[in-house]
mmCIF file with all atom_site columns, C-alpha atoms and ligand atoms in Angstrom:
data_model
loop_
_atom_site.group_PDB
_atom_site.id
_atom_site.type_symbol
_atom_site.label_atom_id
_atom_site.label_alt_id
_atom_site.label_comp_id
_atom_site.label_asym_id
_atom_site.label_entity_id
_atom_site.label_seq_id
_atom_site.pdbx_PDB_ins_code
_atom_site.Cartn_x
_atom_site.Cartn_y
_atom_site.Cartn_z
_atom_site.occupancy
_atom_site.B_iso_or_equiv
_atom_site.pdbx_formal_charge
_atom_site.auth_seq_id
_atom_site.auth_comp_id
_atom_site.auth_asym_id
_atom_site.auth_atom_id
_atom_site.pdbx_PDB_model_num
ATOM   1   C CA . UNK T 1 1   ? 0.000   0.000  0.000  1.00 55.00 ? 1   UNK T CA 1
ATOM   2   C CA . UNK T 1 2   ? 1.270   3.441  -0.907 1.00 56.00 ? 2   UNK T CA 1
ATOM   3   C CA . UNK T 1 3   ? 2.243   5.468  2.147  1.00 65.00 ? 3   UNK T CA 1
ATOM   4   C CA . UNK T 1 4   ? 0.108   8.409  0.971  1.00 86.00 ? 4   UNK T CA 1
ATOM   5   C CA . UNK T 1 5   ? -3.371  7.495  2.191  1.00 92.00 ? 5   UNK T CA 1
ATOM   6   C CA . UNK T 1 6   ? -5.314  10.704 1.364  1.00 92.00 ? 6   UNK T CA 1
ATOM   7   C CA . UNK T 1 7   ? -7.194  9.377  -1.694 1.00 90.00 ? 7   UNK T CA 1
ATOM   8   C CA . UNK T 1 8   ? -7.793  5.976  -0.121 1.00 90.00 ? 8   UNK T CA 1
ATOM   9   C CA . UNK T 1 9   ? -9.308  7.445  3.046  1.00 89.00 ? 9   UNK T CA 1
ATOM   10  C CA . UNK T 1 10  ? -11.547 9.816  1.102  1.00 89.00 ? 10  UNK T CA 1
ATOM   11  C CA . UNK T 1 11  ? -12.701 7.119  -1.323 1.00 87.00 ? 11  UNK T CA 1
ATOM   12  C CA . UNK T 1 12  ? -13.261 4.379  1.253  1.00 87.00 ? 12  UNK T CA 1
ATOM   13  C CA . UNK T 1 13  ? -15.063 6.548  3.731  1.00 87.00 ? 13  UNK T CA 1
ATOM   14  C CA . UNK T 1 14  ? -16.942 9.641  2.594  1.00 86.00 ? 14  UNK T CA 1
ATOM   15  C CA . UNK T 1 15  ? -18.201 11.587 5.620  1.00 91.00 ? 15  UNK T CA 1
ATOM   16  C CA . UNK T 1 16  ? -20.035 14.540 4.087  1.00 87.00 ? 16  UNK T CA 1
ATOM   17  C CA . UNK T 1 17  ? -23.489 13.125 4.838  1.00 92.00 ? 17  UNK T CA 1
ATOM   18  C CA . UNK T 1 18  ? -22.760 13.331 8.587  1.00 94.00 ? 18  UNK T CA 1
ATOM   19  C CA . UNK T 1 19  ? -23.360 16.414 10.733 1.00 96.00 ? 19  UNK T CA 1
ATOM   20  C CA . UNK T 1 20  ? -20.422 15.743 13.015 1.00 98.00 ? 20  UNK T CA 1
ATOM   21  C CA . UNK T 1 21  ? -17.904 12.966 13.609 1.00 98.00 ? 21  UNK T CA 1
ATOM   22  C CA . UNK T 1 22  ? -15.952 11.899 16.700 1.00 98.00 ? 22  UNK T CA 1
ATOM   23  C CA . UNK T 1 23  ? -12.226 11.425 16.183 1.00 98.00 ? 23  UNK T CA 1
ATOM   24  C CA . UNK T 1 24  ? -10.028 9.516  18.646 1.00 98.00 ? 24  UNK T CA 1
ATOM   25  C CA . UNK T 1 25  ? -6.433  10.731 18.982 1.00 98.00 ? 25  UNK T CA 1
ATOM   26  C CA . UNK T 1 26  ? -3.749  8.633  20.702 1.00 98.00 ? 26  UNK T CA 1
ATOM   27  C CA . UNK T 1 27  ? -0.501  10.263 19.454 1.00 98.00 ? 27  UNK T CA 1
ATOM   28  C CA . UNK T 1 28  ? 0.144   13.819 18.339 1.00 98.00 ? 28  UNK T CA 1
ATOM   29  C CA . UNK T 1 29  ? -3.602  14.301 17.991 1.00 98.00 ? 29  UNK T CA 1
ATOM   30  C CA . UNK T 1 30  ? -3.772  14.362 21.803 1.00 98.00 ? 30  UNK T CA 1
ATOM   31  C CA . UNK T 1 31  ? -1.476  17.353 22.253 1.00 98.00 ? 31  UNK T CA 1
ATOM   32  C CA . UNK T 1 32  ? -1.613  19.137 18.896 1.00 97.00 ? 32  UNK T CA 1
ATOM   33  C CA . UNK T 1 33  ? -5.190  20.038 18.008 1.00 98.00 ? 33  UNK T CA 1
ATOM   34  C CA . UNK T 1 34  ? -4.456  22.293 15.009 1.00 97.00 ? 34  UNK T CA 1
ATOM   35  C CA . UNK T 1 35  ? -8.052  22.044 13.766 1.00 98.00 ? 35  UNK T CA 1
ATOM   36  C CA . UNK T 1 36  ? -11.407 23.407 14.908 1.00 98.00 ? 36  UNK T CA 1
ATOM   37  C CA . UNK T 1 37  ? -13.491 21.127 17.108 1.00 98.00 ? 37  UNK T CA 1
ATOM   38  C CA . UNK T 1 38  ? -16.933 21.355 18.712 1.00 98.00 ? 38  UNK T CA 1
ATOM   39  C CA . UNK T 1 39  ? -15.892 19.667 21.942 1.00 98.00 ? 39  UNK T CA 1
ATOM   40  C CA . UNK T 1 40  ? -13.252 17.289 23.231 1.00 98.00 ? 40  UNK T CA 1
ATOM   41  C CA . UNK T 1 41  ? -13.345 14.558 25.857 1.00 98.00 ? 41  UNK T CA 1
ATOM   42  C CA . UNK T 1 42  ? -10.860 12.042 27.266 1.00 98.00 ? 42  UNK T CA 1
ATOM   43  C CA . UNK T 1 43  ? -11.745 8.585  25.970 1.00 98.00 ? 43  UNK T CA 1
ATOM   44  C CA . UNK T 1 44  ? -10.301 5.128  25.410 1.00 98.00 ? 44  UNK T CA 1
ATOM   45  C CA . UNK T 1 45  ? -10.575 2.328  22.915 1.00 98.00 ? 45  UNK T CA 1
ATOM   46  C CA . UNK T 1 46  ? -10.321 -1.369 23.758 1.00 98.00 ? 46  UNK T CA 1
ATOM   47  C CA . UNK T 1 47  ? -8.228  -3.976 21.954 1.00 98.00 ? 47  UNK T CA 1
ATOM   48  C CA . UNK T 1 48  ? -5.396  -1.676 20.898 1.00 98.00 ? 48  UNK T CA 1
ATOM   49  C CA . UNK T 1 49  ? -1.975  -0.618 22.196 1.00 98.00 ? 49  UNK T CA 1
ATOM   50  C CA . UNK T 1 50  ? 0.126   2.430  21.326 1.00 98.00 ? 50  UNK T CA 1
ATOM   51  C CA . UNK T 1 51  ? 3.502   1.595  19.759 1.00 98.00 ? 51  UNK T CA 1
ATOM   52  C CA . UNK T 1 52  ? 6.281   3.763  18.237 1.00 98.00 ? 52  UNK T CA 1
ATOM   53  C CA . UNK T 1 53  ? 6.421   1.482  15.220 1.00 98.00 ? 53  UNK T CA 1
ATOM   54  C CA . UNK T 1 54  ? 5.457   3.851  12.407 1.00 98.00 ? 54  UNK T CA 1
ATOM   55  C CA . UNK T 1 55  ? 7.984   5.739  10.307 1.00 97.00 ? 55  UNK T CA 1
ATOM   56  C CA . UNK T 1 56  ? 7.450   9.458  9.777  1.00 96.00 ? 56  UNK T CA 1
ATOM   57  C CA . UNK T 1 57  ? 8.610   10.833 6.428  1.00 95.00 ? 57  UNK T CA 1
ATOM   58  C CA . UNK T 1 58  ? 6.717   14.091 6.601  1.00 93.00 ? 58  UNK T CA 1
ATOM   59  C CA . UNK T 1 59  ? 6.537   15.359 10.192 1.00 96.00 ? 59  UNK T CA 1
ATOM   60  C CA . UNK T 1 60  ? 9.299   14.042 12.460 1.00 97.00 ? 60  UNK T CA 1
ATOM   61  C CA . UNK T 1 61  ? 11.697  12.740 9.834  1.00 96.00 ? 61  UNK T CA 1
ATOM   62  C CA . UNK T 1 62  ? 12.266  12.696 6.087  1.00 96.00 ? 62  UNK T CA 1
ATOM   63  C CA . UNK T 1 63  ? 11.920  9.988  3.405  1.00 94.00 ? 63  UNK T CA 1
ATOM   64  C CA . UNK T 1 64  ? 15.716  9.458  3.614  1.00 96.00 ? 64  UNK T CA 1
ATOM   65  C CA . UNK T 1 65  ? 15.783  9.442  7.428  1.00 97.00 ? 65  UNK T CA 1
ATOM   66  C CA . UNK T 1 66  ? 12.293  8.676  8.791  1.00 98.00 ? 66  UNK T CA 1
ATOM   67  C CA . UNK T 1 67  ? 11.439  9.455  12.406 1.00 98.00 ? 67  UNK T CA 1
ATOM   68  C CA . UNK T 1 68  ? 9.439   7.135  14.662 1.00 98.00 ? 68  UNK T CA 1
ATOM   69  C CA . UNK T 1 69  ? 5.882   7.987  15.668 1.00 98.00 ? 69  UNK T CA 1
ATOM   70  C CA . UNK T 1 70  ? 2.918   6.228  17.242 1.00 98.00 ? 70  UNK T CA 1
ATOM   71  C CA . UNK T 1 71  ? 0.514   3.806  15.670 1.00 98.00 ? 71  UNK T CA 1
ATOM   72  C CA . UNK T 1 72  ? -1.834  1.232  17.193 1.00 98.00 ? 72  UNK T CA 1
ATOM   73  C CA . UNK T 1 73  ? -1.270  -2.508 17.348 1.00 97.00 ? 73  UNK T CA 1
ATOM   74  C CA . UNK T 1 74  ? -4.086  -4.965 17.981 1.00 97.00 ? 74  UNK T CA 1
ATOM   75  C CA . UNK T 1 75  ? -3.950  -6.199 21.588 1.00 98.00 ? 75  UNK T CA 1
ATOM   76  C CA . UNK T 1 76  ? -7.042  -8.067 22.796 1.00 98.00 ? 76  UNK T CA 1
ATOM   77  C CA . UNK T 1 77  ? -8.140  -6.998 26.291 1.00 97.00 ? 77  UNK T CA 1
ATOM   78  C CA . UNK T 1 78  ? -5.840  -3.934 26.440 1.00 97.00 ? 78  UNK T CA 1
ATOM   79  C CA . UNK T 1 79  ? -7.064  -0.362 26.423 1.00 97.00 ? 79  UNK T CA 1
ATOM   80  C CA . UNK T 1 80  ? -5.545  2.732  24.906 1.00 98.00 ? 80  UNK T CA 1
ATOM   81  C CA . UNK T 1 81  ? -6.358  6.086  26.499 1.00 98.00 ? 81  UNK T CA 1
ATOM   82  C CA . UNK T 1 82  ? -6.429  9.264  24.408 1.00 98.00 ? 82  UNK T CA 1
ATOM   83  C CA . UNK T 1 83  ? -8.467  12.321 23.518 1.00 98.00 ? 83  UNK T CA 1
ATOM   84  C CA . UNK T 1 84  ? -11.652 12.379 21.442 1.00 98.00 ? 84  UNK T CA 1
ATOM   85  C CA . UNK T 1 85  ? -12.738 15.417 19.411 1.00 98.00 ? 85  UNK T CA 1
ATOM   86  C CA . UNK T 1 86  ? -16.126 16.094 17.869 1.00 98.00 ? 86  UNK T CA 1
ATOM   87  C CA . UNK T 1 87  ? -15.525 17.755 14.503 1.00 98.00 ? 87  UNK T CA 1
ATOM   88  C CA . UNK T 1 88  ? -17.479 18.654 11.387 1.00 98.00 ? 88  UNK T CA 1
ATOM   89  C CA . UNK T 1 89  ? -16.754 16.410 8.363  1.00 97.00 ? 89  UNK T CA 1
ATOM   90  C CA . UNK T 1 90  ? -14.917 19.168 6.434  1.00 96.00 ? 90  UNK T CA 1
ATOM   91  C CA . UNK T 1 91  ? -12.125 19.019 9.040  1.00 97.00 ? 91  UNK T CA 1
ATOM   92  C CA . UNK T 1 92  ? -11.097 15.644 7.588  1.00 97.00 ? 92  UNK T CA 1
ATOM   93  C CA . UNK T 1 93  ? -9.542  17.258 4.533  1.00 95.00 ? 93  UNK T CA 1
ATOM   94  C CA . UNK T 1 94  ? -6.963  18.745 6.934  1.00 97.00 ? 94  UNK T CA 1
ATOM   95  C CA . UNK T 1 95  ? -6.744  15.597 9.073  1.00 97.00 ? 95  UNK T CA 1
ATOM   96  C CA . UNK T 1 96  ? -6.324  13.253 6.081  1.00 96.00 ? 96  UNK T CA 1
ATOM   97  C CA . UNK T 1 97  ? -3.473  15.439 4.849  1.00 95.00 ? 97  UNK T CA 1
ATOM   98  C CA . UNK T 1 98  ? -1.853  15.543 8.275  1.00 96.00 ? 98  UNK T CA 1
ATOM   99  C CA . UNK T 1 99  ? -2.139  11.749 8.731  1.00 95.00 ? 99  UNK T CA 1
ATOM   100 C CA . UNK T 1 100 ? -1.343  10.859 5.099  1.00 92.00 ? 100 UNK T CA 1
ATOM   101 C CA . UNK T 1 101 ? 1.908   8.999  5.812  1.00 93.00 ? 101 UNK T CA 1
ATOM   102 C CA . UNK T 1 102 ? 0.403   5.509  6.057  1.00 95.00 ? 102 UNK T CA 1
ATOM   103 C CA . UNK T 1 103 ? -2.620  6.057  8.322  1.00 97.00 ? 103 UNK T CA 1
ATOM   104 C CA . UNK T 1 104 ? -6.034  4.695  7.380  1.00 96.00 ? 104 UNK T CA 1
ATOM   105 C CA . UNK T 1 105 ? -9.087  5.749  9.330  1.00 97.00 ? 105 UNK T CA 1
ATOM   106 C CA . UNK T 1 106 ? -11.851 3.439  10.480 1.00 96.00 ? 106 UNK T CA 1
ATOM   107 C CA . UNK T 1 107 ? -14.811 3.573  12.862 1.00 97.00 ? 107 UNK T CA 1
ATOM   108 C CA . UNK T 1 108 ? -14.577 1.955  16.271 1.00 98.00 ? 108 UNK T CA 1
ATOM   109 C CA . UNK T 1 109 ? -16.190 2.318  19.675 1.00 98.00 ? 109 UNK T CA 1
ATOM   110 C CA . UNK T 1 110 ? -14.880 5.151  21.878 1.00 98.00 ? 110 UNK T CA 1
ATOM   111 C CA . UNK T 1 111 ? -15.579 4.829  25.577 1.00 98.00 ? 111 UNK T CA 1
ATOM   112 C CA . UNK T 1 112 ? -15.623 7.954  27.756 1.00 98.00 ? 112 UNK T CA 1
ATOM   113 C CA . UNK T 1 113 ? -13.317 7.992  30.752 1.00 96.00 ? 113 UNK T CA 1
ATOM   114 C CA . UNK T 1 114 ? -15.708 9.971  32.950 1.00 94.00 ? 114 UNK T CA 1
ATOM   115 C CA . UNK T 1 115 ? -18.967 8.200  32.091 1.00 94.00 ? 115 UNK T CA 1
ATOM   116 C CA . UNK T 1 116 ? -20.076 4.622  31.401 1.00 95.00 ? 116 UNK T CA 1
ATOM   117 C CA . UNK T 1 117 ? -21.151 5.361  27.856 1.00 97.00 ? 117 UNK T CA 1
ATOM   118 C CA . UNK T 1 118 ? -19.650 5.129  24.399 1.00 97.00 ? 118 UNK T CA 1
ATOM   119 C CA . UNK T 1 119 ? -19.931 6.490  20.878 1.00 98.00 ? 119 UNK T CA 1
ATOM   120 C CA . UNK T 1 120 ? -18.689 5.445  17.440 1.00 98.00 ? 120 UNK T CA 1
ATOM   121 C CA . UNK T 1 121 ? -15.690 7.422  16.279 1.00 98.00 ? 121 UNK T CA 1
ATOM   122 C CA . UNK T 1 122 ? -12.856 7.404  13.783 1.00 98.00 ? 122 UNK T CA 1
ATOM   123 C CA . UNK T 1 123 ? -9.281  6.496  14.553 1.00 98.00 ? 123 UNK T CA 1
ATOM   124 C CA . UNK T 1 124 ? -6.225  6.679  12.260 1.00 98.00 ? 124 UNK T CA 1
ATOM   125 C CA . UNK T 1 125 ? -4.078  3.528  12.309 1.00 98.00 ? 125 UNK T CA 1
ATOM   126 C CA . UNK T 1 126 ? -0.904  2.858  10.299 1.00 97.00 ? 126 UNK T CA 1
ATOM   127 C CA . UNK T 1 127 ? -0.828  -0.905 9.751  1.00 96.00 ? 127 UNK T CA 1
ATOM   128 C CA . UNK T 1 128 ? 2.117   -3.164 8.932  1.00 97.00 ? 128 UNK T CA 1
ATOM   129 C CA . UNK T 1 129 ? 1.298   -3.108 5.202  1.00 95.00 ? 129 UNK T CA 1
ATOM   130 C CA . UNK T 1 130 ? 2.084   0.600  4.691  1.00 95.00 ? 130 UNK T CA 1
ATOM   131 C CA . UNK T 1 131 ? 5.390   1.563  3.096  1.00 93.00 ? 131 UNK T CA 1
ATOM   132 C CA . UNK T 1 132 ? 6.476   3.784  5.978  1.00 95.00 ? 132 UNK T CA 1
ATOM   133 C CA . UNK T 1 133 ? 5.958   1.086  8.651  1.00 97.00 ? 133 UNK T CA 1
ATOM   134 C CA . UNK T 1 134 ? 9.095   0.317  10.706 1.00 98.00 ? 134 UNK T CA 1
ATOM   135 C CA . UNK T 1 135 ? 7.802   -2.284 13.153 1.00 98.00 ? 135 UNK T CA 1
ATOM   136 C CA . UNK T 1 136 ? 9.127   -3.382 16.534 1.00 98.00 ? 136 UNK T CA 1
ATOM   137 C CA . UNK T 1 137 ? 12.493  -2.553 18.077 1.00 98.00 ? 137 UNK T CA 1
ATOM   138 C CA . UNK T 1 138 ? 13.686  -2.408 21.679 1.00 98.00 ? 138 UNK T CA 1
ATOM   139 C CA . UNK T 1 139 ? 12.644  0.665  23.626 1.00 98.00 ? 139 UNK T CA 1
ATOM   140 C CA . UNK T 1 140 ? 16.324  1.728  23.920 1.00 98.00 ? 140 UNK T CA 1
ATOM   141 C CA . UNK T 1 141 ? 16.751  1.422  20.156 1.00 98.00 ? 141 UNK T CA 1
ATOM   142 C CA . UNK T 1 142 ? 13.550  3.407  19.559 1.00 98.00 ? 142 UNK T CA 1
ATOM   143 C CA . UNK T 1 143 ? 14.819  6.112  21.937 1.00 98.00 ? 143 UNK T CA 1
ATOM   144 C CA . UNK T 1 144 ? 18.149  6.362  20.059 1.00 98.00 ? 144 UNK T CA 1
ATOM   145 C CA . UNK T 1 145 ? 16.290  6.555  16.746 1.00 98.00 ? 145 UNK T CA 1
ATOM   146 C CA . UNK T 1 146 ? 14.017  9.317  18.090 1.00 98.00 ? 146 UNK T CA 1
ATOM   147 C CA . UNK T 1 147 ? 16.973  11.230 19.567 1.00 97.00 ? 147 UNK T CA 1
ATOM   148 C CA . UNK T 1 148 ? 18.646  11.586 16.155 1.00 97.00 ? 148 UNK T CA 1
ATOM   149 C CA . UNK T 1 149 ? 15.506  12.271 14.051 1.00 98.00 ? 149 UNK T CA 1
ATOM   150 C CA . UNK T 1 150 ? 13.990  15.544 12.954 1.00 98.00 ? 150 UNK T CA 1
ATOM   151 C CA . UNK T 1 151 ? 11.493  16.623 10.269 1.00 97.00 ? 151 UNK T CA 1
ATOM   152 C CA . UNK T 1 152 ? 9.411   19.573 9.044  1.00 96.00 ? 152 UNK T CA 1
ATOM   153 C CA . UNK T 1 153 ? 7.263   19.517 12.222 1.00 96.00 ? 153 UNK T CA 1
ATOM   154 C CA . UNK T 1 154 ? 10.346  19.610 14.482 1.00 97.00 ? 154 UNK T CA 1
ATOM   155 C CA . UNK T 1 155 ? 12.500  17.217 16.504 1.00 98.00 ? 155 UNK T CA 1
ATOM   156 C CA . UNK T 1 156 ? 11.189  13.686 16.938 1.00 98.00 ? 156 UNK T CA 1
ATOM   157 C CA . UNK T 1 157 ? 11.996  13.939 20.678 1.00 98.00 ? 157 UNK T CA 1
ATOM   158 C CA . UNK T 1 158 ? 9.451   16.769 20.990 1.00 98.00 ? 158 UNK T CA 1
ATOM   159 C CA . UNK T 1 159 ? 6.717   14.388 19.722 1.00 98.00 ? 159 UNK T CA 1
ATOM   160 C CA . UNK T 1 160 ? 7.675   11.769 22.324 1.00 98.00 ? 160 UNK T CA 1
ATOM   161 C CA . UNK T 1 161 ? 8.017   14.198 25.251 1.00 98.00 ? 161 UNK T CA 1
ATOM   162 C CA . UNK T 1 162 ? 4.761   16.012 24.436 1.00 98.00 ? 162 UNK T CA 1
ATOM   163 C CA . UNK T 1 163 ? 2.932   12.698 24.187 1.00 98.00 ? 163 UNK T CA 1
ATOM   164 C CA . UNK T 1 164 ? 4.375   11.432 27.484 1.00 98.00 ? 164 UNK T CA 1
ATOM   165 C CA . UNK T 1 165 ? 3.369   14.688 29.225 1.00 98.00 ? 165 UNK T CA 1
ATOM   166 C CA . UNK T 1 166 ? -0.155  14.499 27.781 1.00 98.00 ? 166 UNK T CA 1
ATOM   167 C CA . UNK T 1 167 ? -0.520  10.917 28.995 1.00 98.00 ? 167 UNK T CA 1
ATOM   168 C CA . UNK T 1 168 ? 0.523   12.022 32.496 1.00 98.00 ? 168 UNK T CA 1
ATOM   169 C CA . UNK T 1 169 ? -2.109  14.786 32.324 1.00 98.00 ? 169 UNK T CA 1
ATOM   170 C CA . UNK T 1 170 ? -4.664  12.129 31.369 1.00 98.00 ? 170 UNK T CA 1
ATOM   171 C CA . UNK T 1 171 ? -3.410  10.135 34.378 1.00 97.00 ? 171 UNK T CA 1
ATOM   172 C CA . UNK T 1 172 ? -2.817  7.084  32.255 1.00 96.00 ? 172 UNK T CA 1
ATOM   173 C CA . UNK T 1 173 ? 0.062   4.655  32.394 1.00 94.00 ? 173 UNK T CA 1
ATOM   174 C CA . UNK T 1 174 ? 1.707   3.621  29.164 1.00 98.00 ? 174 UNK T CA 1
ATOM   175 C CA . UNK T 1 175 ? 4.734   1.455  29.936 1.00 98.00 ? 175 UNK T CA 1
ATOM   176 C CA . UNK T 1 176 ? 6.002   1.561  26.317 1.00 98.00 ? 176 UNK T CA 1
ATOM   177 C CA . UNK T 1 177 ? 5.900   5.366  25.970 1.00 98.00 ? 177 UNK T CA 1
ATOM   178 C CA . UNK T 1 178 ? 7.335   6.012  29.430 1.00 98.00 ? 178 UNK T CA 1
ATOM   179 C CA . UNK T 1 179 ? 10.161  3.484  28.922 1.00 98.00 ? 179 UNK T CA 1
ATOM   180 C CA . UNK T 1 180 ? 11.176  5.201  25.669 1.00 98.00 ? 180 UNK T CA 1
ATOM   181 C CA . UNK T 1 181 ? 10.977  8.598  27.384 1.00 98.00 ? 181 UNK T CA 1
ATOM   182 C CA . UNK T 1 182 ? 13.227  7.356  30.229 1.00 98.00 ? 182 UNK T CA 1
ATOM   183 C CA . UNK T 1 183 ? 15.738  5.914  27.750 1.00 98.00 ? 183 UNK T CA 1
ATOM   184 C CA . UNK T 1 184 ? 15.766  9.154  25.744 1.00 98.00 ? 184 UNK T CA 1
ATOM   185 C CA . UNK T 1 185 ? 16.297  11.334 28.811 1.00 96.00 ? 185 UNK T CA 1
ATOM   186 C CA . UNK T 1 186 ? 19.067  9.022  30.048 1.00 93.00 ? 186 UNK T CA 1
ATOM   187 C CA . UNK T 1 187 ? 20.765  9.148  26.655 1.00 83.00 ? 187 UNK T CA 1
ATOM   188 C CA . UNK T 1 188 ? 20.524  12.957 26.537 1.00 80.00 ? 188 UNK T CA 1
ATOM   189 C CA . UNK T 1 189 ? 21.988  13.378 30.027 1.00 82.00 ? 189 UNK T CA 1
ATOM   190 C CA . UNK T 1 190 ? 24.747  10.787 29.420 1.00 70.00 ? 190 UNK T CA 1
HETATM 191 C C1 . LIG H 2 .   ? -3.049  10.062 16.434 1.00 80.51 ? 1   LIG H C1 1
HETATM 192 O O1 . LIG H 2 .   ? -2.493  10.911 17.108 1.00 80.51 ? 1   LIG H O1 1
HETATM 193 O O2 . LIG H 2 .   ? -4.187  9.645  16.765 1.00 80.51 ? 1   LIG H O2 1
HETATM 194 C C2 . LIG H 2 .   ? -2.458  9.496  15.188 1.00 80.51 ? 1   LIG H C2 1
HETATM 195 C C3 . LIG H 2 .   ? -0.982  9.472  15.142 1.00 80.51 ? 1   LIG H C3 1
HETATM 196 C C4 . LIG H 2 .   ? -0.340  10.824 15.177 1.00 80.51 ? 1   LIG H C4 1
HETATM 197 O O3 . LIG H 2 .   ? -0.739  11.722 14.408 1.00 80.51 ? 1   LIG H O3 1
HETATM 198 O O4 . LIG H 2 .   ? 0.594   11.026 15.960 1.00 80.51 ? 1   LIG H O4 1
#
């Protein structure tokens, strides 16, 4: 699959007939809401885990030297905490462009953190079949990769540190993200 997913997302899933759509963010979409939204609420999805396994050619790296950013990996029984935004469908032209480097969007159930209720919402996932996918590596290796990467949106380390801080604000534990953060900070101070 080509790593530019704009056309695929728009063809597979037209949204214009909807009044508003919920979007679940688990990576940079938690801390960088550079789009208008009607409301936002902390939420989680079940059956998925955050992993720094996706290459970034356009934000935190380049095609020659991709950075490492978050995607979701199927993990039955696990939950991934993030931020949900209610947006109008036109916002997806911006979002599809922003998430074009391998991410496909699909509908899943979003559960609120502060209420026992749920709603259907979209989430962008970069699966193993996209050209920018990097896959697993040790958390120390991922930290070293992030420490040396940079792209048009800034240093890759900024992505990691902002995400880790947002997860602390959401009072959620994410052993993978926090282990990479620890390894990066140790490397920087060493
Ligand atoms: C997301 O944040 O939900 C998708 C991945 C990213 O843009 O970092």
